[in-house]
Amino acid sequence: MSVRPRRARTVVKAEVPDDELPAFLKSSSESEEEKPEEDWEPKKKVIRKARVPKPKDAQVKKPTVTQKNPTVARKRTKKVAVKEELDTSLPITAPGGNEGGLPQWHPKEDIKLPLPAKKPPLKNIGLMQVNPASALENTDGPSTSTAASKETVKAEDSEEDFAFEEPPLKKLKSATCPWGNPVKSTASTKMDEDYKMNWDMVQVLSQRTGIEEWVCANIIRLFNDDNTIPFIVRYRKELINNLEADALREVQQTMEELHTVAKKVQVSIQKLKKEGKLSGGLLTALLNCKTLEELDHVYAPYKTGSKGTKAQRARQLGLERAANLLLNNPRELNLFSYVRSGVEGLSTIEDVKSGVQHILADMIAKDKETLDFIRDLCQRKYVCIQSCLAKATSKKASEKDINKFHLYQSFSCNIRNIQHHQILAINRGENLKVLTVKVSISDGVKIEFSKWCVNERWRPKAYATPELMELLRFSVEDAYKRLIYPLLCREFRSKLTSDAEKESVMMFGRNLRQLLLTGPVRGRTLMGVDPGYKHGCKLAIISPTSQILHTDVVYLHSGKGFLEAQKIRKLLLDYNCSIIVIGNGTACRETEAYFADLITKKYFAPVDVTYCITNEAGASIYSVSPDACKEMPDLDPNLRSAVSIARRVQDPLAELVKIEPKHIGVGMYQHDVSQTLLKATLDSVVEECVSFVGVDINICSEILLRHIAGLNANRAKNIIEWREKNGPFINREQLKEVKGLGPKSFQQCAGFIRINQEYIRTFCSQQGELAAGDHKSASTEKQGKKRTKAAASVRHPNPLDQTCIHPESYNIAMTFLTLIGGCPSDIGKPEMQQKVNTIIEREGIEGMARRLNTTAQTLQIIIDGLTQPEGFDIRKDFDKPDFKRSIVCLEDLSVGMILTGRVENATLFGVFVDIGVGRAGLIPIRSVTEDKLSKAKQRRSLGLGPGEKVEVRVREIDIPRSRITLDLIRVL
């Protein structure tokens, strides 16, 4: 055992130094260079070095030059790629009109490729000019990178010396070289072997979403150019035909599903081609797949580890020719000629017939026309989904679980009429092994399908004997029963589940949007109360600017209520606080009764105190999060939750973005749906809300900045660091100086960032850098100092930066101001509104847009930005929380009583309303009709959302189960 180490040490001494190694060895794998020396195992190192012969001119060459070149190429091309992002022209307009003089664009053939257009890493762009295969893969790369890449190629010794992001060399074994030769990976030429799908992305997207094809083509182009949903919805309305964010999000999800299918199809084709199993018919069937279910149906027999289908085994026995003869020339078919005694599967005539039947069934089940016919047939016939109590596990399941699903223990419904929440409930019962679920297709489908197959689609081209026709009928029945029926059941279940999950996620998104856009309570001092029994109620008083003024703990439910009331009264008087915010967690009802009793007795006089109940879901999770520790490092986690409760009422958006959306608790079946889809949708809704409200970049938090379109955690951190180092941002152009914020990111985020002009004027006056002073000082500067001139222009405030107008439209906005005779200092004033109204009444928006050579949608954004008052907030149209002074109990209710309440949560089966009795009442979905909704408020959907105020009538009260059924009268 001791001999081996000595040998290893002896070889190590004979190693070639790194600086003497040839260039191709050092650059063959970047991952090896970056690995620390102490992590390498000497034994592996010895083996690797021993296989590489030392060249004679190793000491003459200088490999350091070779090492440096890839870095240079990488840096140069990265800058060029960033410049490419500036190209944002998307000249696609609706058919029949060409608004604003934009050149019209029609969908091209390249959009038909449903493959995900993955952008190559920026550092590899320089290599695209050298490698022809890679150049084919990235034909839409930045054209401006040619110069940089050519300059880099001149400095390279050999193309083989570089391996940017390529995998290590692999050993390829062959007959002549059984031990294997190192060869380069062929991954870079994969795109050359990809196949075009047999369906068009734009058409399929239009069919599935019900949106015009030209709009779908625009949307694909916009998303491929890395545009965000908030930016598209606000600043590219003319290209998407004024779609809402929810509709755009649905198109994006459908597009990603099609990309996933196309990608998996290509992977399957390459795998089958490598294994030698790819035939022409199989290739066509794979390229016809539009869903993952279809792909799984076609590819299942060829999966690794599969035993093979009955049809495959019959083909291996040579019976495929007999099956083809039966369809094309049955007169020449003699089944007895295929009988082989002693051969399994061919020993009798029945075995031969069975094999031919399996091949025909396989051909029928994979035929596109046949599958399309039966799918269309099922749409016209009765197909239902049924559920019943599972026999095998009903004894093991608890009584409580069984009672939860009593509505579905003997359930049957047409798949065209079943509700989304019913599908989710059935799926949950099936997962818990309480229910058994199946799809039932009527017998009429089978009869009509069999007739069509035998008499039309699969009818033999010549006369066939009754015996062969009977074999064909058996084949059709076998194909339906064994292959097609299970496929249809899987497709129906998958489609129903997918639609139900999407609707559940969209409902969650609508509720979240409504909650985030709840009107803030500004300019008030608030007391947040996190209720509790044993550990007391945590108090936190926050200022009108959300600063923490005081924190404390009071024990209201342990016999010390009177003494604690004196402490609370003193705090309210000292900080002039008149609003108490109580979390709806444990001991909420008792805490509410305590404060309601004191308010009724006017104990806090002369302060007129009111209180409200707010949803505290996620507050405890946030209180122990890293963000909370960073924001409130010296505060106990329990007190942090009280601060969060108060801030949720003061500024709901700024506080709720700190919490992971799924923890806010305004969804339905959120744990049963796709978590990836849920997270993507909710994050997109948060980004939409934060962007549309806008943020003041000089006072907002880092957490809020993360959710602006085009920004992320790293860019938000860099913005805060820049602000702390250089002072406040004077205008939007200074964002370009922030590290990591390139032209594309600036384009996406600039319109949603606000710069308060009053704050900037105060700052500039303190620094002695007012705009007038800038002009005078700039004239005295030397012409040669370009940096000083640039700095002077950058530090010049722009009044348009406080509006929703995008910087790309500033020239149009200034031209419009000149036409109406306004000036930037009048933005947001009544005089500006009057001037705008006068010219719009005279020429109209369409006429003025043509005059300015822009679109009506862009002009409308400019008008909104110029006329909205300073500090405008879109949340002013949304409701604020209800503030109360007294409490009502469940026993106080009676049937027929009319009450007002707030929507607490909306689901697919009804709306839960807080009517102030400690238990939310349910308005069944059938009671929410269009005539009862408010006409004044613009509504995204028919359903109600959290925070809306409604008038209801009590229909039913179930005190033992604490359930209240309500009837919607109207939305207030």
Coordinates of C-alpha atoms in Angstrom, one line a residue, residues 421 424 503-515 615 664-670 682 902-914 920-925 928 933 939 941-948 950 968:
H421 CA -63.4 24.8 -8.8
L424 CA -59.7 21.2 -8.6
E503 CA -58.2 30.2 -14.0
S504 CA -57.3 29.7 -10.4
V505 CA -54.0 31.4 -10.9
M506 CA -55.6 34.3 -12.8
M507 CA -58.1 34.7 -10.0
F508 CA -55.3 34.8 -7.5
G509 CA -53.6 37.4 -9.7
R510 CA -56.8 39.6 -9.9
N511 CA -57.2 39.4 -6.1
L512 CA -53.6 40.3 -5.6
R513 CA -53.8 43.3 -7.9
Q514 CA -56.9 44.5 -6.2
L515 CA -55.2 44.2 -2.8
N615 CA -55.2 40.9 6.8
I664 CA -50.7 36.8 1.2
G665 CA -53.6 34.4 1.1
V666 CA -56.1 35.7 -1.4
G667 CA -56.2 32.7 -3.7
M668 CA -58.0 29.4 -4.1
Y669 CA -56.5 25.9 -4.3
Q670 CA -53.1 27.7 -4.5
L682 CA -48.0 36.6 -9.2
R902 CA -65.8 44.6 2.1
V903 CA -64.8 41.8 -0.2
E904 CA -62.2 39.8 1.6
N905 CA -61.4 37.1 -1.0
A906 CA -62.8 36.1 -4.4
T907 CA -62.9 32.5 -5.6
L908 CA -64.3 30.6 -8.6
F909 CA -67.4 29.6 -6.7
G910 CA -68.2 32.7 -4.8
V911 CA -67.1 35.9 -3.0
F912 CA -66.2 36.1 0.7
V913 CA -67.4 39.4 2.3
D914 CA -66.3 40.7 5.7
A920 CA -66.8 36.2 6.4
G921 CA -70.1 35.6 4.6
L922 CA -70.2 33.9 1.2
I923 CA -72.0 35.4 -1.9
P924 CA -72.5 32.4 -4.3
I925 CA -71.1 33.1 -7.8
V928 CA -72.9 38.1 -8.9
L933 CA -71.9 45.8 -10.6
R939 CA -63.7 46.7 -14.4
S941 CA -63.6 41.2 -15.2
L942 CA -67.1 40.3 -14.1
G943 CA -65.9 39.1 -10.7
L944 CA -65.4 41.3 -7.6
G945 CA -62.0 41.8 -6.0
P946 CA -60.6 42.2 -2.5
G947 CA -61.3 45.6 -1.0
E948 CA -64.5 46.4 -2.9
V950 CA -70.7 45.9 -1.3
L968 CA -75.4 40.7 -3.5

